[in-house]
Amino acid sequence: MANQDLKELADREYKYGFKSDIETDQVPRGLSEDTVRLISKKKEEPAFMLEWRLKAFKHWLGMTEPTWSSVHYPKIDYQNVIYYSAPKAKKKLNSLDEVDPEIRATFDKLGIPLEEQKMLSNVAVDAVFDSVSVATTFRKTLAEAGVIFCSFSDAVKEHPELIEKYLGSVVPYTDNFFATLNSAVFSDGSFCYIPKGVKCPMELSTYFRINAKDTGQFERTLIVADEGAQVSYLEGCTAPMRDENQLHAAVVELVAHDDASIKYSTIQNWYPGDKNGKGGIYNFVTQRGKCAGKRSKISWTQVETGSAITWKYPSCILLGDESVGEFYSVALANHYQQADTGTKMIHIGKNTKSTIISKGISAGHGQNAYRGQVRIAKSAQGARNYSQCDSLLLGDKCGAHTFPYIEVGNTSATLEHEASTSKIGEDQLFYLRQRGLSAEDAVGMIVNGFCKQVFNELPLEFAVEAHKLMNISLEGSVG
Amino acid sequence: MLKITNLHAKVGEKAILKGLSLSVKAGEVHAIMGPNGSGKSTLSYILAGRPGYTVTEGTAEYEGKDLLAMEPEIRAREGVFLAFQYPVEIPGVSNKYFLKAAYNAMRKHRGEPEMDAGAFLKFVKEKAKSVEMDPAFLNRSVNEGFSGGEKKRNEVLQLAVLEPKLALLDETDSGLDIDALKVVAGGVNKMRDPKRAFVVVTHYQRLLDYIVPDFVHVLSGGRIIKSGGKELALELEKKGYGWIEDKVAA
């Protein structure tokens, strides 16, 4: 491919990089016990929440930032972050029509209209803007089925007993540096409860948008599927282009009771930084599901194309007998992006089963690491795991790394692990170009083919999006 | 249609073509024969624009345009098709998706509207039938797990779908048993047309029993050292390449 074309492609801009001019209500920069109290107060939280936050904050003070992953970044100054930033609410919203027009325009521009009639008819959206949820659609329709789907803040007020019961039940506030920080300062997120025997009538999704400068986004998602319940949930993320790095430290907890199933999909497209590695989101996320009940199932699918740094290991604790955990992942590191991602499958119940399919793509100077743990506890008679980790390299300045950790405490377990690394072939590229495809389309086709196993797991509406996103994110990677 | 004049080319530092000239008109079938290492495959790669080959001298004109100045995908869209000796596997990409993308890239280039998925499926199934290919292959990944014969048949399917003006067949007979050879040759023969030209590169005369050429050229040492009608192929089959090379050397 000619150098000129390459340059043009590389210079093409991140599509979601615009900023919205919105008046915000922020807490002062920095983190102290007062910050935590202030956030809790702003959110008018019950006492149990404040106590939990303060316990987390005190614990966090004694923790050090982890250094075991393969990502490198300058030291984060936690006193220079704004921990809470919310669009100034004019008054309490009674309906979606009252959402600030500027915010609504922002989501329109992102392709997420908040008017129900304009949306995909079978997807309900919770829209989170900086630190707070600004709108949740289809709440009524869902309520008729008994499904609770609302912002975390609303859930704390309307369903405190559920929050008190499940908050921290999968990711305790002591879990790790970033999850603990989140526990102290998280400002909003989504909550979802599917009652016994109910199959959620539509796809649920949360769309996260960081807008304000120098703020961190610390959201928390909690999904509980009661006995026999089923739900499919998707999160999407974007942020404006800014030269400074911004911190995103989220926590997701899933609980599946007997015979329940939760499918959780992520399309992560935070601003990745520019082609020289300036700016971008630091994405330190803790996501974990507990298959608490017998025959329960939790399935993670992630497409990680954004962020300057991705540090994320969606995991399953397979506690219930015959429970099933799945992890399907595509992670792309282009330009100077770094991804260290994978999963943990902790087998505790009998005859538990897990599947891991990981596809890592490295381009430009990108560094991509798969880090995964499969642990078979003594009690996990008859456990099975299948892992497959494939890496694809585009160019010769990028890297792919694989760190599998396997611990087996029960001899009746069956584990299979396959791994491959390949370079996108000159002959594959030439073959497709000889059939009339541009170099860019050819790379897109090869990479999408490589990711197919994972894309097939996405809900239909989003599989197409993932394809397009992959093509956009690869721009400038052909050389 | 195609006019190659005094073409010199190298791969890395190694000179492969040393003054090759060839003229092909629409409707003609030219066979290029020659011993291993004579530059046959290099010629087809250069015409298709494979990276890594450098033209040091000479020209190649295609429909009055400078072929060598075009990017490979532009050559393809302008109607130059190369049937590969070793077709490449593209895991995870279905054959029909790939064919549709290629077909629509051509249409777009010609300023025609793209064909939608339903219409294309019908179209491609007809084409598959015409090259005696099981339509199940349309749903499989491009060439992945195909046998040698199936890969070659897939090349002929692409030829039939894309309907190029100039088709270069690079050792299309290699690795084929006689039945597969007949099917592949039959597919090519169906495509013969007064508006279309073929350049068939082959080591053996065998293929030319089925795809009967109008002209046969012997390539040796990077140049065409002898040209003739289809009977030249038979002579080569009998006597080998040595006698011409000796004659030229003398």
JSON list of N, CA and C in Angstrom, two decimals, chain A residues 14 55 231 335 424:
[
{"chain": "A", "resi": 14, "resn": "TYR", "atom": "N", "xyz": [-10.95, 9.66, 15.29]},
{"chain": "A", "resi": 14, "resn": "TYR", "atom": "CA", "xyz": [-11.86, 8.89, 16.13]},
{"chain": "A", "resi": 14, "resn": "TYR", "atom": "C", "xyz": [-13.23, 9.54, 16.01]},
{"chain": "A", "resi": 55, "resn": "LYS", "atom": "N", "xyz": [-15.69, 2.25, 54.41]},
{"chain": "A", "resi": 55, "resn": "LYS", "atom": "CA", "xyz": [-14.87, 1.06, 54.68]},
{"chain": "A", "resi": 55, "resn": "LYS", "atom": "C", "xyz": [-13.93, 0.82, 53.49]},
{"chain": "A", "resi": 231, "resn": "VAL", "atom": "N", "xyz": [-31.40, -13.21, 30.93]},
{"chain": "A", "resi": 231, "resn": "VAL", "atom": "CA", "xyz": [-31.24, -11.83, 30.48]},
{"chain": "A", "resi": 231, "resn": "VAL", "atom": "C", "xyz": [-29.99, -11.70, 29.60]},
{"chain": "A", "resi": 335, "resn": "HIS", "atom": "N", "xyz": [-1.85, 1.33, 17.02]},
{"chain": "A", "resi": 335, "resn": "HIS", "atom": "CA", "xyz": [-1.01, 2.49, 17.37]},
{"chain": "A", "resi": 335, "resn": "HIS", "atom": "C", "xyz": [-0.20, 2.19, 18.65]},
{"chain": "A", "resi": 424, "resn": "ILE", "atom": "N", "xyz": [-0.58, -11.53, 9.74]},
{"chain": "A", "resi": 424, "resn": "ILE", "atom": "CA", "xyz": [-1.46, -11.38, 8.59]},
{"chain": "A", "resi": 424, "resn": "ILE", "atom": "C", "xyz": [-0.58, -11.53, 7.36]}
]
